[in-house]
CSV table of C-alpha atoms in Angstrom, one decimal:
chain,number,residue,atom,x,y,z
Z,65,UNK,CA,18.8,-6.3,-4.8
Z,66,UNK,CA,18.0,-3.8,-2.2
Z,67,UNK,CA,16.6,0.1,-2.8
Z,68,UNK,CA,19.6,0.3,-0.8
Z,69,UNK,CA,21.5,-1.1,-3.3
Z,70,UNK,CA,19.5,0.9,-6.3
Z,71,UNK,CA,20.6,3.9,-4.7
Z,72,UNK,CA,16.5,4.7,-3.8
Z,73,UNK,CA,17.3,5.2,-0.5
Z,74,UNK,CA,18.8,8.1,-1.1
Z,75,UNK,CA,17.2,9.3,-3.7
Z,76,UNK,CA,13.8,8.6,-1.6
Z,77,UNK,CA,15.4,10.6,1.3
Z,78,UNK,CA,16.2,13.6,-0.9
Z,79,UNK,CA,12.9,13.8,-2.5
Z,80,UNK,CA,10.8,13.9,0.4
Z,81,UNK,CA,12.1,16.9,1.9
Z,82,UNK,CA,9.8,19.2,0.6
Z,83,UNK,CA,7.7,17.3,-1.3
Z,84,UNK,CA,3.9,16.9,-0.2
Z,85,UNK,CA,0.8,14.9,-2.8
Z,86,UNK,CA,-2.5,15.1,-3.1
Z,87,UNK,CA,-3.8,12.1,-1.8
Z,88,UNK,CA,-7.0,13.0,-3.5
Z,89,UNK,CA,-5.7,13.5,-6.1
Z,90,UNK,CA,-3.0,10.5,-6.7
Z,91,UNK,CA,-5.3,7.9,-5.8
Z,92,UNK,CA,-8.3,9.0,-7.8
Z,93,UNK,CA,-6.5,8.1,-10.9
Z,94,UNK,CA,-4.7,5.3,-9.2
Z,95,UNK,CA,-8.5,3.7,-8.3
Z,96,UNK,CA,-9.1,4.6,-12.0
Z,97,UNK,CA,-7.1,2.2,-13.3
Z,98,UNK,CA,-7.4,-0.2,-10.7
Z,99,UNK,CA,-10.7,-0.3,-10.9
Z,100,UNK,CA,-10.6,-1.1,-14.6
Z,101,UNK,CA,-8.7,-4.1,-13.9
Z,102,UNK,CA,-10.8,-5.7,-11.2
Z,103,UNK,CA,-14.0,-5.2,-13.4
Z,104,UNK,CA,-12.5,-7.4,-15.9
Z,105,UNK,CA,-12.3,-10.2,-12.7
Z,106,UNK,CA,-15.6,-9.3,-11.1
Z,107,UNK,CA,-13.9,-7.2,-8.1
Z,108,UNK,CA,-15.4,-3.4,-7.2
Z,109,UNK,CA,-12.9,-1.7,-5.2
Z,110,UNK,CA,-13.9,0.9,-3.0
Z,111,UNK,CA,-12.2,4.2,-2.0
Z,112,UNK,CA,-13.2,6.5,0.7
Z,113,UNK,CA,-11.6,9.3,1.7
Z,114,UNK,CA,-11.9,10.7,5.0
Z,115,UNK,CA,-11.2,14.2,4.8
Z,116,UNK,CA,-8.8,16.2,2.3
Z,117,UNK,CA,-5.1,15.2,2.7
Z,118,UNK,CA,-1.6,15.3,2.0
Z,119,UNK,CA,1.3,12.4,2.0
Z,120,UNK,CA,4.7,14.2,2.9
Z,121,UNK,CA,6.4,12.9,0.3
Z,122,UNK,CA,6.5,12.3,-3.8
Z,123,UNK,CA,3.8,11.1,-6.0
Z,124,UNK,CA,5.7,9.2,-8.0
Z,125,UNK,CA,6.5,6.8,-4.4
Z,126,UNK,CA,2.7,6.9,-2.5
Z,127,UNK,CA,1.6,5.7,-6.4
Z,128,UNK,CA,3.8,2.9,-5.9
Z,129,UNK,CA,3.4,2.4,-2.4
Z,130,UNK,CA,-0.4,2.1,-2.9
Z,131,UNK,CA,-1.0,0.7,-6.1
Z,132,UNK,CA,1.6,-2.9,-5.4
Z,133,UNK,CA,-0.7,-3.5,-2.6
Z,134,UNK,CA,-4.2,-2.9,-4.2
Z,135,UNK,CA,-2.6,-4.6,-7.3
Z,136,UNK,CA,-1.1,-7.5,-4.9
Z,137,UNK,CA,-5.3,-7.3,-3.5
Z,138,UNK,CA,-6.9,-8.7,-7.4
Z,139,UNK,CA,-5.0,-11.3,-7.7
Z,140,UNK,CA,-6.1,-12.3,-4.6
Z,141,UNK,CA,-9.8,-11.7,-3.9
Z,142,UNK,CA,-12.7,-12.8,-4.7
Z,143,UNK,CA,-15.2,-9.8,-5.1
Z,144,UNK,CA,-14.1,-6.8,-3.3
Z,145,UNK,CA,-11.6,-5.1,-2.5
Z,146,UNK,CA,-11.9,-1.3,-0.7
Z,147,UNK,CA,-9.1,1.4,0.4
Z,148,UNK,CA,-10.0,3.8,3.1
Z,149,UNK,CA,-7.6,6.2,4.0
Z,150,UNK,CA,-8.6,9.0,6.9
Z,151,UNK,CA,-5.6,11.0,9.1
Z,152,UNK,CA,-4.1,8.3,12.1
Z,153,UNK,CA,-4.0,9.1,15.6
Z,154,UNK,CA,0.6,9.7,15.7
Z,155,UNK,CA,2.3,11.9,14.9
Z,156,UNK,CA,6.4,12.2,12.9
Z,157,UNK,CA,9.3,14.1,13.5
Z,158,UNK,CA,7.3,15.6,15.8
Z,159,UNK,CA,4.9,16.8,13.0
Z,160,UNK,CA,1.2,16.0,13.8
Z,161,UNK,CA,-0.5,13.7,12.2
Z,162,UNK,CA,0.4,10.4,10.2
Z,163,UNK,CA,-1.9,9.1,6.8
Z,164,UNK,CA,-3.4,5.7,7.5
Z,165,UNK,CA,-4.3,3.5,4.1
Z,166,UNK,CA,-6.4,0.2,5.2
Z,167,UNK,CA,-6.8,-2.0,1.7
Z,168,UNK,CA,-9.5,-5.1,2.9
Z,169,UNK,CA,-9.6,-7.4,0.2
Z,170,UNK,CA,-11.9,-10.8,0.1
Z,171,UNK,CA,-9.3,-13.6,-0.5
Z,172,UNK,CA,-8.1,-16.5,1.2
Z,173,UNK,CA,-6.4,-14.4,4.2
Z,174,UNK,CA,-3.0,-15.6,5.5
Z,175,UNK,CA,-2.5,-17.3,8.5
Z,176,UNK,CA,-0.4,-15.0,10.4
Z,177,UNK,CA,2.8,-17.4,10.3
Z,178,UNK,CA,1.6,-16.7,6.4
Z,179,UNK,CA,2.3,-12.8,6.7
Z,180,UNK,CA,5.6,-12.6,8.4
Z,181,UNK,CA,6.6,-14.5,6.0
Z,182,UNK,CA,5.0,-12.2,3.7
Z,183,UNK,CA,7.5,-9.6,4.5
Z,184,UNK,CA,10.6,-11.1,3.7
Z,185,UNK,CA,12.3,-9.6,0.5
Z,186,UNK,CA,11.5,-12.2,-2.8
Z,187,UNK,CA,9.1,-14.5,-0.7
Z,188,UNK,CA,6.0,-15.8,-2.8
Z,189,UNK,CA,3.6,-17.9,-0.7
Z,190,UNK,CA,1.9,-19.4,-3.8
Z,191,UNK,CA,3.7,-19.5,-7.3
Z,192,UNK,CA,0.6,-19.8,-9.2
Z,193,UNK,CA,-0.3,-15.8,-9.0
Z,194,UNK,CA,1.8,-13.8,-11.8
Z,195,UNK,CA,4.7,-11.6,-9.9
Z,196,UNK,CA,8.4,-11.8,-9.0
Z,197,UNK,CA,7.5,-11.9,-5.0
Z,198,UNK,CA,9.2,-8.2,-4.3
Z,199,UNK,CA,6.4,-5.9,-4.2
Z,200,UNK,CA,5.9,-6.1,-1.0
Z,201,UNK,CA,9.3,-6.0,0.1
Z,202,UNK,CA,10.0,-3.1,-1.7
Z,203,UNK,CA,6.8,-1.1,-0.2
Z,204,UNK,CA,7.7,-2.6,3.4
Z,205,UNK,CA,11.6,-1.2,2.1
Z,206,UNK,CA,9.7,2.4,0.8
Z,207,UNK,CA,7.0,3.1,3.7
Z,208,UNK,CA,9.9,2.3,5.9
Z,209,UNK,CA,12.7,5.0,4.2
Z,210,UNK,CA,8.8,7.3,5.0
Z,211,UNK,CA,9.3,6.3,8.5
Z,212,UNK,CA,5.6,4.8,8.3
Z,213,UNK,CA,4.7,1.4,9.3
Z,214,UNK,CA,3.3,-1.5,7.3
Z,215,UNK,CA,0.6,-3.7,9.2
Z,216,UNK,CA,-0.6,-7.5,7.9
Z,217,UNK,CA,-4.0,-8.2,8.8
Z,218,UNK,CA,-6.9,-10.0,8.9
Z,219,UNK,CA,-9.7,-7.8,7.2
Z,220,UNK,CA,-13.1,-7.3,8.4
Z,221,UNK,CA,-14.3,-8.9,5.4
Z,222,UNK,CA,-12.1,-12.6,5.9
Z,223,UNK,CA,-9.1,-12.2,3.2
Z,224,UNK,CA,-6.2,-9.2,3.9
Z,225,UNK,CA,-6.0,-6.4,6.0
Z,226,UNK,CA,-2.8,-4.2,5.1
Z,227,UNK,CA,-2.5,-1.4,7.2
Z,228,UNK,CA,-0.5,2.0,6.2
Z,229,UNK,CA,0.9,5.3,8.4
Z,230,UNK,CA,2.9,7.2,6.3
Z,231,UNK,CA,3.8,11.0,6.8
Z,232,UNK,CA,1.5,13.8,6.9
Z,233,UNK,CA,2.4,16.3,4.6
């Protein structure tokens, strides 16, 4: 079922009005959890936040977005995942600023065609890894609900770069 069918679209719209999340606090907690998972596989998960930032939305949604993306990275990375958060140079509904979150891994990466397919609801590129195939499409829909963007590209580490922008609180 889509986010809209699950009733989350209206709930997200209601929650984002006036909601504000401390990005650093949310990511520190998530980073600790993901680092423990990464250690078990020999993967270093780094976090860099350029300055204190707030996300104009619910903490749960922010953690769902970033958590799903890092979890996907942990499935494919060889030895590292880097999470970098900074202000973006775009605006949202006349307000100055967006947050830019880049998640880079050193896994096999995806071709341009695979990147396009990966954003299709429920499309799984590799059945050998656990998961439902819904994570990336749910992330995409949540990012959309907040007026953000999600882009897949080649990482400087050779794997996948997931770049999202979200409204700044």
